[in-house]
mmCIF file with all atom_site columns, C-alpha atoms in Angstrom:
data_model
loop_
_atom_site.group_PDB
_atom_site.id
_atom_site.type_symbol
_atom_site.label_atom_id
_atom_site.label_alt_id
_atom_site.label_comp_id
_atom_site.label_asym_id
_atom_site.label_entity_id
_atom_site.label_seq_id
_atom_site.pdbx_PDB_ins_code
_atom_site.Cartn_x
_atom_site.Cartn_y
_atom_site.Cartn_z
_atom_site.occupancy
_atom_site.B_iso_or_equiv
_atom_site.pdbx_formal_charge
_atom_site.auth_seq_id
_atom_site.auth_comp_id
_atom_site.auth_asym_id
_atom_site.auth_atom_id
_atom_site.pdbx_PDB_model_num
ATOM 1   C CA . MET A 1 1   ? 44.400  44.584  -9.924  1.00 0.00 ? 1053 MET A CA 1
ATOM 2   C CA . GLU A 1 2   ? 44.628  43.486  -6.565  1.00 0.00 ? 1054 GLU A CA 1
ATOM 3   C CA . GLN A 1 3   ? 40.986  44.354  -5.569  1.00 0.00 ? 1055 GLN A CA 1
ATOM 4   C CA . ALA A 1 4   ? 39.900  43.045  -9.004  1.00 0.00 ? 1056 ALA A CA 1
ATOM 5   C CA . LYS A 1 5   ? 41.529  39.679  -8.105  1.00 0.00 ? 1057 LYS A CA 1
ATOM 6   C CA . ASN A 1 6   ? 39.759  39.648  -4.793  1.00 0.00 ? 1058 ASN A CA 1
ATOM 7   C CA . SER A 1 7   ? 36.360  40.504  -6.499  1.00 0.00 ? 1059 SER A CA 1
ATOM 8   C CA . SER A 1 8   ? 36.916  37.506  -8.798  1.00 0.00 ? 1060 SER A CA 1
ATOM 9   C CA . LYS A 1 9   ? 37.633  35.244  -5.688  1.00 0.00 ? 1061 LYS A CA 1
ATOM 10  C CA . THR A 1 10  ? 34.990  36.638  -4.114  1.00 0.00 ? 1062 THR A CA 1
ATOM 11  C CA . VAL A 1 11  ? 32.663  35.724  -6.708  1.00 0.00 ? 1063 VAL A CA 1
ATOM 12  C CA . LYS A 1 12  ? 33.682  32.217  -7.348  1.00 0.00 ? 1064 LYS A CA 1
ATOM 13  C CA . THR A 1 13  ? 33.461  31.481  -3.923  1.00 0.00 ? 1065 THR A CA 1
ATOM 14  C CA . VAL A 1 14  ? 29.946  32.667  -3.574  1.00 0.00 ? 1066 VAL A CA 1
ATOM 15  C CA . VAL A 1 15  ? 29.358  31.167  -6.807  1.00 0.00 ? 1067 VAL A CA 1
ATOM 16  C CA . GLY A 1 16  ? 31.008  27.560  -5.441  1.00 0.00 ? 1068 GLY A CA 1
ATOM 17  C CA . LEU A 1 17  ? 28.733  27.935  -2.476  1.00 0.00 ? 1069 LEU A CA 1
ATOM 18  C CA . ILE A 1 18  ? 25.420  28.511  -4.385  1.00 0.00 ? 1070 ILE A CA 1
ATOM 19  C CA . ILE A 1 19  ? 26.071  24.852  -6.683  1.00 0.00 ? 1071 ILE A CA 1
ATOM 20  C CA . GLY A 1 20  ? 27.527  22.835  -3.537  1.00 0.00 ? 1072 GLY A CA 1
ATOM 21  C CA . LEU A 1 21  ? 24.319  24.136  -1.507  1.00 0.00 ? 1073 LEU A CA 1
ATOM 22  C CA . GLY A 1 22  ? 22.105  23.197  -4.820  1.00 0.00 ? 1074 GLY A CA 1
ATOM 23  C CA . VAL A 1 23  ? 23.607  20.172  -4.869  1.00 0.00 ? 1075 VAL A CA 1
ATOM 24  C CA . ALA A 1 24  ? 23.364  19.118  -0.940  1.00 0.00 ? 1076 ALA A CA 1
ATOM 25  C CA . PHE A 1 25  ? 19.391  19.933  -1.623  1.00 0.00 ? 1077 PHE A CA 1
ATOM 26  C CA . LEU A 1 26  ? 19.410  17.671  -3.969  1.00 0.00 ? 1078 LEU A CA 1
ATOM 27  C CA . VAL A 1 27  ? 21.105  14.669  -2.694  1.00 0.00 ? 1079 VAL A CA 1
ATOM 28  C CA . LYS A 1 28  ? 18.947  15.123  0.255   1.00 0.00 ? 1080 LYS A CA 1
ATOM 29  C CA . GLN A 1 29  ? 15.734  15.321  -1.678  1.00 0.00 ? 1081 GLN A CA 1
ATOM 30  C CA . PHE A 1 30  ? 16.516  12.310  -3.728  1.00 0.00 ? 1082 PHE A CA 1
ATOM 31  C CA . LEU A 1 31  ? 18.348  10.264  -1.585  1.00 0.00 ? 1083 LEU A CA 1
ATOM 32  C CA . PHE A 1 32  ? 17.070  10.731  1.823   1.00 0.00 ? 1084 PHE A CA 1
ATOM 33  C CA . THR A 1 33  ? 13.055  11.662  1.588   1.00 0.00 ? 1085 THR A CA 1
ATOM 34  C CA . PRO A 1 34  ? 11.191  8.552   2.675   1.00 0.00 ? 1086 PRO A CA 1
ATOM 35  C CA . VAL A 1 35  ? 9.445   6.923   0.365   1.00 0.00 ? 1087 VAL A CA 1
ATOM 36  C CA . SER A 1 36  ? 5.668   7.909   -0.164  1.00 0.00 ? 1088 SER A CA 1
ATOM 37  C CA . PHE A 1 37  ? 3.299   5.807   1.636   1.00 0.00 ? 1089 PHE A CA 1
ATOM 38  C CA . ASP A 1 38  ? 1.233   5.480   -2.158  1.00 0.00 ? 1090 ASP A CA 1
ATOM 39  C CA . LYS A 1 39  ? 4.825   3.729   -3.136  1.00 0.00 ? 1091 LYS A CA 1
ATOM 40  C CA . ALA A 1 40  ? 4.912   1.632   -0.069  1.00 0.00 ? 1092 ALA A CA 1
ATOM 41  C CA . MET A 1 41  ? 1.566   0.223   -0.267  1.00 0.00 ? 1093 MET A CA 1
ATOM 42  C CA . MET A 1 42  ? 2.602   -0.514  -4.044  1.00 0.00 ? 1094 MET A CA 1
ATOM 43  C CA . GLN A 1 43  ? 5.225   -1.992  -3.055  1.00 0.00 ? 1095 GLN A CA 1
ATOM 44  C CA . ALA A 1 44  ? 3.705   -4.415  -0.468  1.00 0.00 ? 1096 ALA A CA 1
ATOM 45  C CA . ALA A 1 45  ? 0.742   -5.197  -2.961  1.00 0.00 ? 1097 ALA A CA 1
ATOM 46  C CA . SER A 1 46  ? 3.720   -6.248  -5.765  1.00 0.00 ? 1098 SER A CA 1
ATOM 47  C CA . GLN A 1 47  ? 5.473   -8.076  -2.810  1.00 0.00 ? 1099 GLN A CA 1
ATOM 48  C CA . ILE A 1 48  ? 2.120   -10.596 -2.483  1.00 0.00 ? 1100 ILE A CA 1
ATOM 49  C CA . ASN A 1 49  ? 1.656   -10.700 -5.805  1.00 0.00 ? 1101 ASN A CA 1
ATOM 50  C CA . GLU A 1 50  ? 4.997   -12.448 -6.105  1.00 0.00 ? 1102 GLU A CA 1
ATOM 51  C CA . SER A 1 51  ? 3.505   -15.372 -4.262  1.00 0.00 ? 1103 SER A CA 1
ATOM 52  C CA . CYS A 1 52  ? 0.350   -15.395 -6.105  1.00 0.00 ? 1104 CYS A CA 1
ATOM 53  C CA . PRO A 1 53  ? -1.824  -17.349 -6.747  1.00 0.00 ? 1105 PRO A CA 1
ATOM 54  C CA . ILE A 1 54  ? -1.718  -18.788 -3.189  1.00 0.00 ? 1106 ILE A CA 1
ATOM 55  C CA . MET A 1 55  ? -4.388  -21.152 -1.483  1.00 0.00 ? 1107 MET A CA 1
ATOM 56  C CA . VAL A 1 56  ? -5.098  -19.112 1.624   1.00 0.00 ? 1108 VAL A CA 1
ATOM 57  C CA . ASP A 1 57  ? -6.918  -22.401 2.945   1.00 0.00 ? 1109 ASP A CA 1
ATOM 58  C CA . GLN A 1 58  ? -8.832  -25.523 1.405   1.00 0.00 ? 1110 GLN A CA 1
ATOM 59  C CA . GLU A 1 59  ? -11.592 -23.067 -0.408  1.00 0.00 ? 1111 GLU A CA 1
ATOM 60  C CA . THR A 1 60  ? -10.145 -20.023 -0.603  1.00 0.00 ? 1112 THR A CA 1
ATOM 61  C CA . ARG A 1 61  ? -7.269  -19.088 -3.033  1.00 0.00 ? 1113 ARG A CA 1
ATOM 62  C CA . LEU A 1 62  ? -5.894  -14.791 -2.820  1.00 0.00 ? 1114 LEU A CA 1
ATOM 63  C CA . ASP A 1 63  ? -5.194  -14.148 -6.750  1.00 0.00 ? 1115 ASP A CA 1
ATOM 64  C CA . ASN A 1 64  ? -3.291  -10.544 -6.117  1.00 0.00 ? 1116 ASN A CA 1
ATOM 65  C CA . ALA A 1 65  ? -3.524  -7.468  -3.909  1.00 0.00 ? 1117 ALA A CA 1
ATOM 66  C CA . ILE A 1 66  ? -3.939  -3.875  -5.527  1.00 0.00 ? 1118 ILE A CA 1
ATOM 67  C CA . ALA A 1 67  ? -2.994  -0.546  -4.168  1.00 0.00 ? 1119 ALA A CA 1
ATOM 68  C CA . LEU A 1 68  ? -5.889  1.591   -5.021  1.00 0.00 ? 1120 LEU A CA 1
ATOM 69  C CA . PRO A 1 69  ? -6.046  5.646   -4.764  1.00 0.00 ? 1121 PRO A CA 1
ATOM 70  C CA . ASP A 1 70  ? -7.761  6.885   -1.716  1.00 0.00 ? 1122 ASP A CA 1
ATOM 71  C CA . ASN A 1 71  ? -5.568  4.977   0.688   1.00 0.00 ? 1123 ASN A CA 1
ATOM 72  C CA . ILE A 1 72  ? -7.212  1.300   -0.447  1.00 0.00 ? 1124 ILE A CA 1
ATOM 73  C CA . LEU A 1 73  ? -5.671  -1.778  -0.239  1.00 0.00 ? 1125 LEU A CA 1
ATOM 74  C CA . GLN A 1 74  ? -7.291  -4.367  -2.017  1.00 0.00 ? 1126 GLN A CA 1
ATOM 75  C CA . TYR A 1 75  ? -7.265  -8.347  -1.789  1.00 0.00 ? 1127 TYR A CA 1
ATOM 76  C CA . ASN A 1 76  ? -8.855  -10.348 -4.513  1.00 0.00 ? 1128 ASN A CA 1
ATOM 77  C CA . TYR A 1 77  ? -10.078 -13.595 -3.768  1.00 0.00 ? 1129 TYR A CA 1
ATOM 78  C CA . THR A 1 78  ? -11.618 -16.710 -5.350  1.00 0.00 ? 1130 THR A CA 1
ATOM 79  C CA . LEU A 1 79  ? -13.624 -19.082 -3.881  1.00 0.00 ? 1131 LEU A CA 1
ATOM 80  C CA . VAL A 1 80  ? -12.031 -22.431 -5.947  1.00 0.00 ? 1132 VAL A CA 1
ATOM 81  C CA . LYS A 1 81  ? -15.504 -24.857 -4.861  1.00 0.00 ? 1133 LYS A CA 1
ATOM 82  C CA . MET A 1 82  ? -18.164 -22.607 -5.030  1.00 0.00 ? 1134 MET A CA 1
ATOM 83  C CA . VAL A 1 83  ? -20.362 -21.018 -7.384  1.00 0.00 ? 1135 VAL A CA 1
ATOM 84  C CA . LYS A 1 84  ? -22.703 -17.535 -6.995  1.00 0.00 ? 1136 LYS A CA 1
ATOM 85  C CA . ASP A 1 85  ? -26.295 -19.772 -7.039  1.00 0.00 ? 1137 ASP A CA 1
ATOM 86  C CA . SER A 1 86  ? -24.775 -21.781 -3.851  1.00 0.00 ? 1138 SER A CA 1
ATOM 87  C CA . ILE A 1 87  ? -23.861 -19.331 -1.798  1.00 0.00 ? 1139 ILE A CA 1
ATOM 88  C CA . ASP A 1 88  ? -25.800 -17.139 0.817   1.00 0.00 ? 1140 ASP A CA 1
ATOM 89  C CA . ILE A 1 89  ? -23.964 -13.872 0.233   1.00 0.00 ? 1141 ILE A CA 1
ATOM 90  C CA . ALA A 1 90  ? -25.338 -12.215 2.876   1.00 0.00 ? 1142 ALA A CA 1
ATOM 91  C CA . ALA A 1 91  ? -24.254 -15.377 5.359   1.00 0.00 ? 1143 ALA A CA 1
ATOM 92  C CA . PHE A 1 92  ? -20.749 -15.430 4.174   1.00 0.00 ? 1144 PHE A CA 1
ATOM 93  C CA . GLN A 1 93  ? -20.282 -11.273 4.788   1.00 0.00 ? 1145 GLN A CA 1
ATOM 94  C CA . ASN A 1 94  ? -21.763 -11.639 7.870   1.00 0.00 ? 1146 ASN A CA 1
ATOM 95  C CA . TYR A 1 95  ? -19.483 -14.974 8.929   1.00 0.00 ? 1147 TYR A CA 1
ATOM 96  C CA . MET A 1 96  ? -16.597 -13.445 7.487   1.00 0.00 ? 1148 MET A CA 1
ATOM 97  C CA . GLN A 1 97  ? -16.744 -9.624  8.597   1.00 0.00 ? 1149 GLN A CA 1
ATOM 98  C CA . PRO A 1 98  ? -15.707 -9.688  11.994  1.00 0.00 ? 1150 PRO A CA 1
ATOM 99  C CA . MET A 1 99  ? -12.750 -12.481 11.251  1.00 0.00 ? 1151 MET A CA 1
ATOM 100 C CA . ILE A 1 100 ? -11.590 -10.093 8.829   1.00 0.00 ? 1152 ILE A CA 1
ATOM 101 C CA . GLU A 1 101 ? -12.056 -6.760  10.962  1.00 0.00 ? 1153 GLU A CA 1
ATOM 102 C CA . ASN A 1 102 ? -10.459 -8.376  14.000  1.00 0.00 ? 1154 ASN A CA 1
ATOM 103 C CA . ASN A 1 103 ? -7.504  -9.871  11.711  1.00 0.00 ? 1155 ASN A CA 1
ATOM 104 C CA . VAL A 1 104 ? -6.952  -6.413  10.539  1.00 0.00 ? 1156 VAL A CA 1
ATOM 105 C CA . LYS A 1 105 ? -7.350  -5.160  14.302  1.00 0.00 ? 1157 LYS A CA 1
ATOM 106 C CA . THR A 1 106 ? -4.405  -7.241  15.723  1.00 0.00 ? 1158 THR A CA 1
ATOM 107 C CA . ASN A 1 107 ? -2.268  -8.446  12.915  1.00 0.00 ? 1159 ASN A CA 1
ATOM 108 C CA . PRO A 1 108 ? 1.053   -6.464  13.886  1.00 0.00 ? 1160 PRO A CA 1
ATOM 109 C CA . ASP A 1 109 ? 1.468   -7.490  9.724   1.00 0.00 ? 1161 ASP A CA 1
ATOM 110 C CA . LEU A 1 110 ? -0.999  -5.020  9.274   1.00 0.00 ? 1162 LEU A CA 1
ATOM 111 C CA . LYS A 1 111 ? 0.449   -2.094  11.928  1.00 0.00 ? 1163 LYS A CA 1
ATOM 112 C CA . MET A 1 112 ? 1.773   0.016   9.023   1.00 0.00 ? 1164 MET A CA 1
ATOM 113 C CA . TYR A 1 113 ? -2.095  -0.051  7.120   1.00 0.00 ? 1165 TYR A CA 1
ATOM 114 C CA . ARG A 1 114 ? -3.430  0.876   10.619  1.00 0.00 ? 1166 ARG A CA 1
ATOM 115 C CA . ASP A 1 115 ? -0.710  3.910   11.227  1.00 0.00 ? 1167 ASP A CA 1
ATOM 116 C CA . ASN A 1 116 ? -1.572  5.298   8.203   1.00 0.00 ? 1168 ASN A CA 1
ATOM 117 C CA . LYS A 1 117 ? -5.382  4.948   8.321   1.00 0.00 ? 1169 LYS A CA 1
ATOM 118 C CA . THR A 1 118 ? -5.932  2.508   5.053   1.00 0.00 ? 1170 THR A CA 1
ATOM 119 C CA . THR A 1 119 ? -8.937  1.040   4.443   1.00 0.00 ? 1171 THR A CA 1
ATOM 120 C CA . MET A 1 120 ? -8.923  -2.876  3.457   1.00 0.00 ? 1172 MET A CA 1
ATOM 121 C CA . ALA A 1 121 ? -10.973 -3.881  0.671   1.00 0.00 ? 1173 ALA A CA 1
ATOM 122 C CA . TYR A 1 122 ? -11.429 -7.788  0.238   1.00 0.00 ? 1174 TYR A CA 1
ATOM 123 C CA . ASN A 1 123 ? -12.845 -9.179  -2.763  1.00 0.00 ? 1175 ASN A CA 1
ATOM 124 C CA . TYR A 1 124 ? -14.063 -12.520 -3.491  1.00 0.00 ? 1176 TYR A CA 1
ATOM 125 C CA . ARG A 1 125 ? -15.306 -13.862 -6.862  1.00 0.00 ? 1177 ARG A CA 1
ATOM 126 C CA . ASP A 1 126 ? -16.365 -17.699 -7.028  1.00 0.00 ? 1178 ASP A CA 1
ATOM 127 C CA . LYS A 1 127 ? -14.860 -20.259 -9.489  1.00 0.00 ? 1179 LYS A CA 1
ATOM 128 C CA . ASN A 1 128 ? -16.165 -18.573 -12.323 1.00 0.00 ? 1180 ASN A CA 1
ATOM 129 C CA . GLY A 1 129 ? -14.768 -15.269 -11.420 1.00 0.00 ? 1181 GLY A CA 1
ATOM 130 C CA . VAL A 1 130 ? -18.418 -14.194 -10.974 1.00 0.00 ? 1182 VAL A CA 1
ATOM 131 C CA . PHE A 1 131 ? -18.237 -11.140 -8.516  1.00 0.00 ? 1183 PHE A CA 1
ATOM 132 C CA . LEU A 1 132 ? -19.777 -12.051 -4.894  1.00 0.00 ? 1184 LEU A CA 1
ATOM 133 C CA . THR A 1 133 ? -18.989 -9.525  -2.772  1.00 0.00 ? 1185 THR A CA 1
ATOM 134 C CA . LYS A 1 134 ? -16.431 -6.757  -1.323  1.00 0.00 ? 1186 LYS A CA 1
ATOM 135 C CA . ILE A 1 135 ? -15.933 -6.938  2.556   1.00 0.00 ? 1187 ILE A CA 1
ATOM 136 C CA . LEU A 1 136 ? -14.196 -3.259  3.260   1.00 0.00 ? 1188 LEU A CA 1
ATOM 137 C CA . ILE A 1 137 ? -12.589 -2.550  6.425   1.00 0.00 ? 1189 ILE A CA 1
ATOM 138 C CA . THR A 1 138 ? -11.863 1.198   7.550   1.00 0.00 ? 1190 THR A CA 1
ATOM 139 C CA . SER A 1 139 ? -10.077 3.006   9.648   1.00 0.00 ? 1191 SER A CA 1
ATOM 140 C CA . LYS A 1 140 ? -13.075 3.918   11.543  1.00 0.00 ? 1192 LYS A CA 1
ATOM 141 C CA . GLN A 1 141 ? -13.916 -0.141  12.098  1.00 0.00 ? 1193 GLN A CA 1
ATOM 142 C CA . TYR A 1 142 ? -10.581 -1.234  13.315  1.00 0.00 ? 1194 TYR A CA 1
ATOM 143 C CA . GLN A 1 143 ? -9.380  1.936   15.493  1.00 0.00 ? 1195 GLN A CA 1
ATOM 144 C CA . ASN A 1 144 ? -12.391 1.418   17.478  1.00 0.00 ? 1196 ASN A CA 1
#
């Protein structure tokens, strides 16, 4: 009889230990696992979008930001005073590319993206919503 009580106690202890370890593992997984970078990018895009659309200068409006697959963060801009036919797109790209690249390399607010080798995409449309160009800044460009 005494042996049956000890055996029952041991089984209860082992079951309790297994359940306790299982609960501890689940708590650790759900409460202490860092947010994935994809989720962090989606949160950052949502935060940016809360203040959009916003004029960044007299001619450029940031419409929104989107976290895309393959570690790409895209900013969508409108040139509010321009139409496609009046823009030399190659000259616009040649003018904007080095400025954007320098900003991605040096802006402390973008460090998280540099650390995670994010491709930054800058999508431009004219005042009528017509696509003008997309400027991509890859990690190879800003980590030189």
